[in-house]
Coordinates of N, CA and C in Angstrom, one line a residue:
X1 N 28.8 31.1 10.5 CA 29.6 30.7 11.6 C 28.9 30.6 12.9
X2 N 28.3 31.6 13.3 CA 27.6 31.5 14.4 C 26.4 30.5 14.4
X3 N 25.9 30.0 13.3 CA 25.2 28.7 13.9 C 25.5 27.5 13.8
X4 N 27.0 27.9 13.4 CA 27.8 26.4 13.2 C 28.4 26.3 14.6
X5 N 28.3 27.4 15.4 CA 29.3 27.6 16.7 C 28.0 26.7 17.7
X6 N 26.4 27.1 17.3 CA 25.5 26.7 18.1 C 24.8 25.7 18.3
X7 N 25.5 25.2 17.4 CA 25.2 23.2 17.2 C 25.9 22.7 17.6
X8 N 27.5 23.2 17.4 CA 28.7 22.7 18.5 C 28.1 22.8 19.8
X9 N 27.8 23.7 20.2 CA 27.3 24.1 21.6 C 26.0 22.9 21.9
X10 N 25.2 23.0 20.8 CA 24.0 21.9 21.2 C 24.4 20.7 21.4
X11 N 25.1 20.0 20.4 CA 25.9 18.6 20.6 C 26.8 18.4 21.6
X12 N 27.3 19.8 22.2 CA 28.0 19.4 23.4 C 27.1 19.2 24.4
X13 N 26.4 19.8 24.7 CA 25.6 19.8 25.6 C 24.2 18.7 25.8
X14 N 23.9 18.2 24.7 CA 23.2 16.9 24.4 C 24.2 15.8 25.6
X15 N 25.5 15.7 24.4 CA 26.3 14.4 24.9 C 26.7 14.8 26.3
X16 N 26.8 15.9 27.1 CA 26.4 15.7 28.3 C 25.4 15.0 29.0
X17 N 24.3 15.5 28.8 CA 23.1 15.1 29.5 C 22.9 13.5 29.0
X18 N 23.4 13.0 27.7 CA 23.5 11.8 27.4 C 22.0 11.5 26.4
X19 N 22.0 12.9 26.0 CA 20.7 12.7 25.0 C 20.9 12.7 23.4
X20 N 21.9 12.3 23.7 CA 22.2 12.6 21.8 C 21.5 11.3 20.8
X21 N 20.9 12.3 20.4 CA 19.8 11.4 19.3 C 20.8 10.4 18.7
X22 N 19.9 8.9 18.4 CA 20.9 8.6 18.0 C 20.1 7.7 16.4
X23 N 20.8 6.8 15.4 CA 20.1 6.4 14.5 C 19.4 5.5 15.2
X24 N 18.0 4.9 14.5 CA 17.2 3.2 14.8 C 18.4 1.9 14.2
X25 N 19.0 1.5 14.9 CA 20.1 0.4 14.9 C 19.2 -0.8 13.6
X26 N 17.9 -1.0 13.8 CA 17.5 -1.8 12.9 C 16.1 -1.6 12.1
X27 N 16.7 -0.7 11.0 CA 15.4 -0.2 10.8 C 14.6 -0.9 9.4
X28 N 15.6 -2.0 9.6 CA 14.9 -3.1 8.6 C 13.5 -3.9 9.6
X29 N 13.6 -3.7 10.4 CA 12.2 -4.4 11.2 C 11.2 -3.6 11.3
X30 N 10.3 -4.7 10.7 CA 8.7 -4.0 11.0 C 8.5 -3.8 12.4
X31 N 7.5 -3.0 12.5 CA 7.1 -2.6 14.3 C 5.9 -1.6 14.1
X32 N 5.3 -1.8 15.2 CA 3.7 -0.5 15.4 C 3.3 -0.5 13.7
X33 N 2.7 -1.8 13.4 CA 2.2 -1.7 12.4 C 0.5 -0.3 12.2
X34 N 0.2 0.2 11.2 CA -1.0 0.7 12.1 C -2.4 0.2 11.8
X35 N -2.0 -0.8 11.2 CA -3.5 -1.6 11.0 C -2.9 -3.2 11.0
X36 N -4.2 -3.9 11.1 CA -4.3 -5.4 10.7 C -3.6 -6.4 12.0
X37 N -4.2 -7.2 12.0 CA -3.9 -7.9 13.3 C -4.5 -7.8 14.6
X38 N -4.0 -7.8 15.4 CA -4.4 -7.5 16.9 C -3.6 -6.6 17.5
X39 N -4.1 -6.0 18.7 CA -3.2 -5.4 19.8 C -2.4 -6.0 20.5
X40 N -1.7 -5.8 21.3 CA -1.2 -6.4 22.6 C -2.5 -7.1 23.6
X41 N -3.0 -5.7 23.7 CA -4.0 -5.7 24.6 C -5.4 -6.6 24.1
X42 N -5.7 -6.3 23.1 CA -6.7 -7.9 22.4 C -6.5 -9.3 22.8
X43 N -5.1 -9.1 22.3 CA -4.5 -10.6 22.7 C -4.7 -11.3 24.1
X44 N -4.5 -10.2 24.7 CA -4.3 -10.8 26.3 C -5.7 -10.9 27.0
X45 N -6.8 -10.1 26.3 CA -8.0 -10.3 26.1 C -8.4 -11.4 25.8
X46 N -8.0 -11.9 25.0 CA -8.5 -13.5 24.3 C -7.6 -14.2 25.2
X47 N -6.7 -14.5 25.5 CA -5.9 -15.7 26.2 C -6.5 -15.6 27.8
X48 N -7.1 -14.8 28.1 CA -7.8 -15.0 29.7 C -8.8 -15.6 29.7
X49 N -9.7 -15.4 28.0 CA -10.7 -16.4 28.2 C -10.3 -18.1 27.9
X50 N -9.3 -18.6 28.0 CA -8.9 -19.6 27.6 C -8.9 -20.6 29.6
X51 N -9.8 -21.2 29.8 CA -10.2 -22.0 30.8 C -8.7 -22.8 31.1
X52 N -8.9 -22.8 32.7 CA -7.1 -23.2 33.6 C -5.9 -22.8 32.8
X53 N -6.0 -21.9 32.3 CA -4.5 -21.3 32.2 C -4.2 -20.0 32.6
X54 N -2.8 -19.6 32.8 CA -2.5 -18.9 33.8 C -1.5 -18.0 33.1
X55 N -1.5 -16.6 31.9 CA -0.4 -16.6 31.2 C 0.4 -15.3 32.1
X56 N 1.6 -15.6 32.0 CA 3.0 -15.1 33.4 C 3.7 -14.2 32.5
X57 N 3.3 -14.5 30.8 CA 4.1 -13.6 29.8 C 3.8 -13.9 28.6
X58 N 3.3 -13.0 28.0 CA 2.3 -13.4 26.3 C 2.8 -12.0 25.7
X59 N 4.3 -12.1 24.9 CA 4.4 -10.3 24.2 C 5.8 -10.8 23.8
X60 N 6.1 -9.7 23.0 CA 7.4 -9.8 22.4 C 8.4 -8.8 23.0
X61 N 9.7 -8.2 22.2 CA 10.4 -7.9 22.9 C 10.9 -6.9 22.1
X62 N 12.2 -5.8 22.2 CA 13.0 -5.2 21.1 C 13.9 -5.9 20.7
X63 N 14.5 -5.7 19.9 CA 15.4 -6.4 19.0 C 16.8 -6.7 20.1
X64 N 17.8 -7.9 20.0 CA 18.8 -7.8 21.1 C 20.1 -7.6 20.0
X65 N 21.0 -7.5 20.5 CA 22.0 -7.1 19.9 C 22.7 -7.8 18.5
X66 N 21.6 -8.8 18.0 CA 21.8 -9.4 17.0 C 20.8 -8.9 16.0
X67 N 20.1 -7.9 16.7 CA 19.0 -7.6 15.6 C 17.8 -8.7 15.6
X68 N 17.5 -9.6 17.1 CA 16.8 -10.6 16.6 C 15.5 -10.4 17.9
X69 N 14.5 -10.5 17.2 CA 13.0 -9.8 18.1 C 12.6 -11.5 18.5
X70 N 11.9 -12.0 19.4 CA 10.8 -13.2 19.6 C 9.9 -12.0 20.0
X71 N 8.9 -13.7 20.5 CA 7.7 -13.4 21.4 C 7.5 -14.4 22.4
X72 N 7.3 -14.3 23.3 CA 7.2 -15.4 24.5 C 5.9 -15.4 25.0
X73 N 5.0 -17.0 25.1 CA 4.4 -17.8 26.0 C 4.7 -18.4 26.6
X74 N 4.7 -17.8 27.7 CA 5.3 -18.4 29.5 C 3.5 -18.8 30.2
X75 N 3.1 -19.8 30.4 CA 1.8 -20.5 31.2 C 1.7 -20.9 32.1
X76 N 1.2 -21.3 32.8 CA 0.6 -22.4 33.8 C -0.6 -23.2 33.7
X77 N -0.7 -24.2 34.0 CA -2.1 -25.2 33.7 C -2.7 -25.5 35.0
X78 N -3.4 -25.4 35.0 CA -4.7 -25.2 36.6 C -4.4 -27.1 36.6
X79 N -4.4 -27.3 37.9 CA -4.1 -28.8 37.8 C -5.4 -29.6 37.5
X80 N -6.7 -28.5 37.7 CA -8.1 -28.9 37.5 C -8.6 -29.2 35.7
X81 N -7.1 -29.0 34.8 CA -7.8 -28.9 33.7 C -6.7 -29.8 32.7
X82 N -6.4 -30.1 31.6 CA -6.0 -30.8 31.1 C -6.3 -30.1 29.5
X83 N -5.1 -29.9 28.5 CA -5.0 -29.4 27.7 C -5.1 -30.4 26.2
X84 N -6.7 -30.2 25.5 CA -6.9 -31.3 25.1 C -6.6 -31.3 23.2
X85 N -6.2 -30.4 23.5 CA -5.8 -30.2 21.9 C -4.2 -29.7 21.9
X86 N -3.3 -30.3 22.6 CA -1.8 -29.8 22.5 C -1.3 -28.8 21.0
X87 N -1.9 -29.7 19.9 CA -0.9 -29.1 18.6 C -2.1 -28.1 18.3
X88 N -3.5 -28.1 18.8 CA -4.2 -26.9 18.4 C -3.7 -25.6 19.1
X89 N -3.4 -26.0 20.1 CA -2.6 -24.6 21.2 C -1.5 -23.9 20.5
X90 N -0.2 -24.9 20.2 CA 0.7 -24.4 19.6 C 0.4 -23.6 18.3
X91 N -0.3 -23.7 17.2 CA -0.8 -23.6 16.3 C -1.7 -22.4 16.7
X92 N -2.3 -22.3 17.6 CA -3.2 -20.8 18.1 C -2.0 -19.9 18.3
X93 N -1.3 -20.2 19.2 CA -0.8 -19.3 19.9 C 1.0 -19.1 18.6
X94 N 0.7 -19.5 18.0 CA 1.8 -19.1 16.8 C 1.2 -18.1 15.6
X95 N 0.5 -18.4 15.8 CA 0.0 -17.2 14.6 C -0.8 -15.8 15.6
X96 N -1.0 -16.3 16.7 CA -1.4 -15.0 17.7 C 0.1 -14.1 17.6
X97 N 1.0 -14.4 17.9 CA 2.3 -13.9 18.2 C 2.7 -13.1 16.9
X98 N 2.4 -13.7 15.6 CA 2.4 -13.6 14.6 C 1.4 -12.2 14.2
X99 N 0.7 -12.1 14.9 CA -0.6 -10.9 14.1 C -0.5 -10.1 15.3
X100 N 0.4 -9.8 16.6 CA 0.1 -8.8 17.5 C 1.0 -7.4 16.7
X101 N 0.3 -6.5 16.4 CA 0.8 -5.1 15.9 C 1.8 -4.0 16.7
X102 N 0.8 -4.2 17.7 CA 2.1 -2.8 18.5 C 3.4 -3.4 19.2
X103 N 4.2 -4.1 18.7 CA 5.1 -4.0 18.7 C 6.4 -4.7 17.7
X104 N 7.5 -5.0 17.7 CA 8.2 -5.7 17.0 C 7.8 -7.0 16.1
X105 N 7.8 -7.0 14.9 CA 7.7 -8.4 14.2 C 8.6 -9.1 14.4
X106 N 8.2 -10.5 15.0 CA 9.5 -11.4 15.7 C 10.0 -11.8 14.5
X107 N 11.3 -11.8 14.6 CA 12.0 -12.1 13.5 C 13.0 -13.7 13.4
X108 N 12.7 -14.0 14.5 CA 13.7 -15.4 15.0 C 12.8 -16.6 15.5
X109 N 12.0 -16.6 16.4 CA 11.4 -17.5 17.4 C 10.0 -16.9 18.4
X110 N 9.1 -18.2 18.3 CA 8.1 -18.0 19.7 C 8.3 -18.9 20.3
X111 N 8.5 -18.6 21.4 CA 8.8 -19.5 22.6 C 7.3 -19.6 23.2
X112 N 7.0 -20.7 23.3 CA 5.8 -21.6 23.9 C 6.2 -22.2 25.0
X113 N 5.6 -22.0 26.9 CA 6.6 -22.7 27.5 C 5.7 -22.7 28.5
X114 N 5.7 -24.2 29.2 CA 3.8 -24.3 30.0 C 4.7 -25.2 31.4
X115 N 4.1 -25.3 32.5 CA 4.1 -25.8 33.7 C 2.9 -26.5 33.7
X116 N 3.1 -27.6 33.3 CA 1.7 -28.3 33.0 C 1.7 -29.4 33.7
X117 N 0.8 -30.6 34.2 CA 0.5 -31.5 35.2 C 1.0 -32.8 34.9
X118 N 1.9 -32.9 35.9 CA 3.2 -34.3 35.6 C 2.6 -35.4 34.8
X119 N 1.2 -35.7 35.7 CA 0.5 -36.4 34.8 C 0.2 -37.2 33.7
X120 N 0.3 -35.7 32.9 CA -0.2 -35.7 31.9 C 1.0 -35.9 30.7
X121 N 2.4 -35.8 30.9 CA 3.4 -36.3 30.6 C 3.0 -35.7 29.3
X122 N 3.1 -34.5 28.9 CA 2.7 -33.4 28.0 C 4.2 -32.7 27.4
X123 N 4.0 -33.4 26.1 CA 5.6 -32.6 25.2 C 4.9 -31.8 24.0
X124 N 5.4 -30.3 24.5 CA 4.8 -29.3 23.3 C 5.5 -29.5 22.0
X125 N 6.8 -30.2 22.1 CA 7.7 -30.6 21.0 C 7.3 -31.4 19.9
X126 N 6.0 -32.5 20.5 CA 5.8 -33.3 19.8 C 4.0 -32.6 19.0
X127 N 3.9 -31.2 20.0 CA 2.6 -30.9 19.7 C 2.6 -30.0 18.3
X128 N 4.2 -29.1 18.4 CA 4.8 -28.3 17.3 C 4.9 -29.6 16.1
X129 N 5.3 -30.5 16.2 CA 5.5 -31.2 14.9 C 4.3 -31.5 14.7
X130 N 3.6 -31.7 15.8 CA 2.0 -32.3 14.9 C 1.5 -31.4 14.2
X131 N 1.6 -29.8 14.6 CA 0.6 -28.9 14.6 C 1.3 -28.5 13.1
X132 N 2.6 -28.9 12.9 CA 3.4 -28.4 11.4 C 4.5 -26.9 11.9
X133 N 4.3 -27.0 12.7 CA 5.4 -25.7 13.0 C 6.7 -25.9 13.5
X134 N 7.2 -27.7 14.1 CA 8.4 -27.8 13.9 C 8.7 -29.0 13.0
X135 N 9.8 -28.9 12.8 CA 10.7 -30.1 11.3 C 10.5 -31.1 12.9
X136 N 10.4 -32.4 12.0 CA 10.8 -33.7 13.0 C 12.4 -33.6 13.3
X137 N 12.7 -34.0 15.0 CA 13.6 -34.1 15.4 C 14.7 -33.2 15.3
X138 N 14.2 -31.9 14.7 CA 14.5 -30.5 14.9 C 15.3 -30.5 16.4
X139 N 14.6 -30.5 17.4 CA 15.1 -30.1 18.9 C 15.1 -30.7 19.9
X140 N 16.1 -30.5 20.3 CA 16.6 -31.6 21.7 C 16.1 -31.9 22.9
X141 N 15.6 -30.3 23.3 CA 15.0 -30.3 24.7 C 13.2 -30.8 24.4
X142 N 13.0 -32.0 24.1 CA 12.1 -33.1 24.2 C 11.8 -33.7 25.8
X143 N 10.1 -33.7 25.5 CA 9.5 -34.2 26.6 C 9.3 -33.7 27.8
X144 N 8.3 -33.6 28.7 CA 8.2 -32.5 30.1 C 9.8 -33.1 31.4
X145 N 9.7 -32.2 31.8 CA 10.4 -32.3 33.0 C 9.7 -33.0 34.2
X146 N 10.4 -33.2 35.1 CA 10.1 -34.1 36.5 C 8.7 -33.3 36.5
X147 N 9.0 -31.7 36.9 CA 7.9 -31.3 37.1 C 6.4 -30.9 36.5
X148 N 6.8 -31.5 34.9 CA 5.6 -31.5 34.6 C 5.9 -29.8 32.9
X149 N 7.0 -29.3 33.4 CA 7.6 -28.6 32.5 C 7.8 -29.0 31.1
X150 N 7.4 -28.2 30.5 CA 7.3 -28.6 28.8 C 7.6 -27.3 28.1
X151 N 8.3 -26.9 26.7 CA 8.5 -26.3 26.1 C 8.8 -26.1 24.5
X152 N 8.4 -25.5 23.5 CA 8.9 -25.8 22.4 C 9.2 -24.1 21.4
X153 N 10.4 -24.2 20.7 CA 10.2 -23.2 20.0 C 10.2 -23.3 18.5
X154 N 9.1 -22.4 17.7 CA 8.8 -22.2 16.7 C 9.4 -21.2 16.0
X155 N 10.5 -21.7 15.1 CA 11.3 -20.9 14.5 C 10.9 -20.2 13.5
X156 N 11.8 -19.0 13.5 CA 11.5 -18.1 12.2 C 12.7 -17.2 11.4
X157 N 13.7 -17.9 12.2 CA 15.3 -17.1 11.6 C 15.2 -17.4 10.1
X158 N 15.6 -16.2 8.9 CA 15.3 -16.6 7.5 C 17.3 -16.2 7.0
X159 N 17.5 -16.8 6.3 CA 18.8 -16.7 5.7 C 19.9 -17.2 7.0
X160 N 20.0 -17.7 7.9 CA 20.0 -18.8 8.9 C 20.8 -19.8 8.0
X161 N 21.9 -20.2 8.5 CA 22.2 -21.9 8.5 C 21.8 -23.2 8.9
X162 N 20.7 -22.3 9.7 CA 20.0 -23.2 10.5 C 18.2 -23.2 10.1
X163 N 18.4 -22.6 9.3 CA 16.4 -22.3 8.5 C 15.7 -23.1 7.9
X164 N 16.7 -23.5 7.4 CA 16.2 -25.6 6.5 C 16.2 -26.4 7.4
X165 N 17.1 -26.6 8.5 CA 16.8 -27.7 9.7 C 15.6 -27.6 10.2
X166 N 15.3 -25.9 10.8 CA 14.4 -25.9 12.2 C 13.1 -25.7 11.2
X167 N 13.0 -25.1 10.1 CA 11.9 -24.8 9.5 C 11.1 -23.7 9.3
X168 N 12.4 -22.6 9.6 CA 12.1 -21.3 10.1 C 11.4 -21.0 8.5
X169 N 12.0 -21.1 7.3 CA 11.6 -20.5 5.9 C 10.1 -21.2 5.6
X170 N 9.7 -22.0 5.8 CA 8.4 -22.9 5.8 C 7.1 -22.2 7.2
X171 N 8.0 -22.1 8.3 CA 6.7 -21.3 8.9 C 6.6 -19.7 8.8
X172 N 7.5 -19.0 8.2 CA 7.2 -17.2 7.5 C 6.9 -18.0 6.8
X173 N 6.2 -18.6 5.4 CA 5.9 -18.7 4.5 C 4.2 -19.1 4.5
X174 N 4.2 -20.0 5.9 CA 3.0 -20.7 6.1 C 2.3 -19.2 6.9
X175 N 3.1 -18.4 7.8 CA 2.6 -17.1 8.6 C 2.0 -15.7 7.5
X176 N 2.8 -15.8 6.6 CA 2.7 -14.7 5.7 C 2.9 -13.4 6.1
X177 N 2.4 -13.1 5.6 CA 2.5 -10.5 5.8 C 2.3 -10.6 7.3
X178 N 3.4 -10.1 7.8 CA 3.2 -9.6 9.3 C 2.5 -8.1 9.4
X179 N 1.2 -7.8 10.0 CA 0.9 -8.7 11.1 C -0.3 -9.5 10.5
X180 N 0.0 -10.8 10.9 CA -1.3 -11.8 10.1 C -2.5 -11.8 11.0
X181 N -3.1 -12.0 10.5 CA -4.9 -12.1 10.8 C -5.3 -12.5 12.4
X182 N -5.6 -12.0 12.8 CA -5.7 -12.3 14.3 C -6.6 -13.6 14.1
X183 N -6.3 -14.7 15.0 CA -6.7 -15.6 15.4 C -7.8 -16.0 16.3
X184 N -9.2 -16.5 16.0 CA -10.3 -16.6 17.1 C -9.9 -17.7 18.0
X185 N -10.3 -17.8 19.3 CA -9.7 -18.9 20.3 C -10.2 -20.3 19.3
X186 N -9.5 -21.4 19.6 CA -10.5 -22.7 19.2 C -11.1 -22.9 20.5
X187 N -12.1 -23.7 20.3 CA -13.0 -24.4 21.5 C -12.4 -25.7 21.8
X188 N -12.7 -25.5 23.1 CA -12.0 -27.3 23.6 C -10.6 -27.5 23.1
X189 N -10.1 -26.0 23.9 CA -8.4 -26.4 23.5 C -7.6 -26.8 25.2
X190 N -8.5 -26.7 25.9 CA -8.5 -26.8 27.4 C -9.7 -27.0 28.2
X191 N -9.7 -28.0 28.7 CA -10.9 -28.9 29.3 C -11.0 -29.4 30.9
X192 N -11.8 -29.3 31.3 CA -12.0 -29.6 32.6 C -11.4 -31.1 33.0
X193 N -11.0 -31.8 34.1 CA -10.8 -33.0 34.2 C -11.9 -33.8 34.8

């Protein structure tokens, strides 16, 4: 009885302070894998050596209340350089996202999303289909903006109504065992003008 009385006591006094342990809401997701892949920190190691780009946000996230993790590439393009392999970028930077270990395995989407030079009238949409990571005419938000704004995402929702459309079951399949193989930069994926 008395240490049934002292758990009462400890639970009360937890949910005061508002520390009451609570379960992992999704503990069907991989995360902190302890080997294979890359780090966070690797990653961002390699994407600095990548000439005129400028990355604002290269990581993933915790799960949101759907239980659904990404990883986001947020860029900038130096107006000095011109990005000469579009579908080689997407294709790097999709399986980088794919092999970072310390944290969440994205379970839904990488968002790829560049401020790139009007110029150059640059659609990552059309670079994902080249590169095989999106289904044709998958997605709407096609072609840069006024400003030169461009974006595409690479799906990965599985049992989805929507996984046959976007191609989510085709790229986990083409990604494989999370965390997959860390990726060496390609050369001449960004070039001087």
């Amino acid at each position: 009885m008395k240490s049934l009385g002292g758990s009462v006591i400890l639970v009360a006094a937890l949910s005061l302070t508002g520390c009451v342990p609570t379960a992992d809401p999704y503990p069907e997701i991989p995360r902190f894998a302890k080997s294979g892949g890359q780090t966070q920190a690797e990653l961002e190691a390699k994407l600095a050596t990548i000439p005129g780009l400028k990355f604002l946000k290269a990581s993933g996230g915790k799960p949101n209340v759907k239980g659904n993790t990404g990883f986001t590439f947020d860029f900038e393009l130096d107006s000095g350089y011109r990005i000469a392999d579009p579908a080689g970028l997407v294709d790097y930077l999709s399986r980088s996202a794919w092999s970072v270990r310390d944290g969440y395995m994205p379970n839904s989407v990488i968002y790829v999303q560049c401020l790139c030079n009007v110029a150059d009238n640059l659609d990552l949409v059309v670079a994902g289909e080249e590169a095989g990571w999106v289904k044709k005419d998958s997605q709407t938000h096609r072609g840069a903006a006024e400003n030169g704004y461009t974006e595409v995402s690479v799906w990965l929702l599985l049992n989805d109504s929507y996984s046959k459309i976007w191609g989510s079951d085709e790229n986990r399949e083409r990604l494989g065992k999370w965390p997959g193989e860390a990726p060496a930069v390609p050369e001449n994926l960004v070039v001087p003008r």
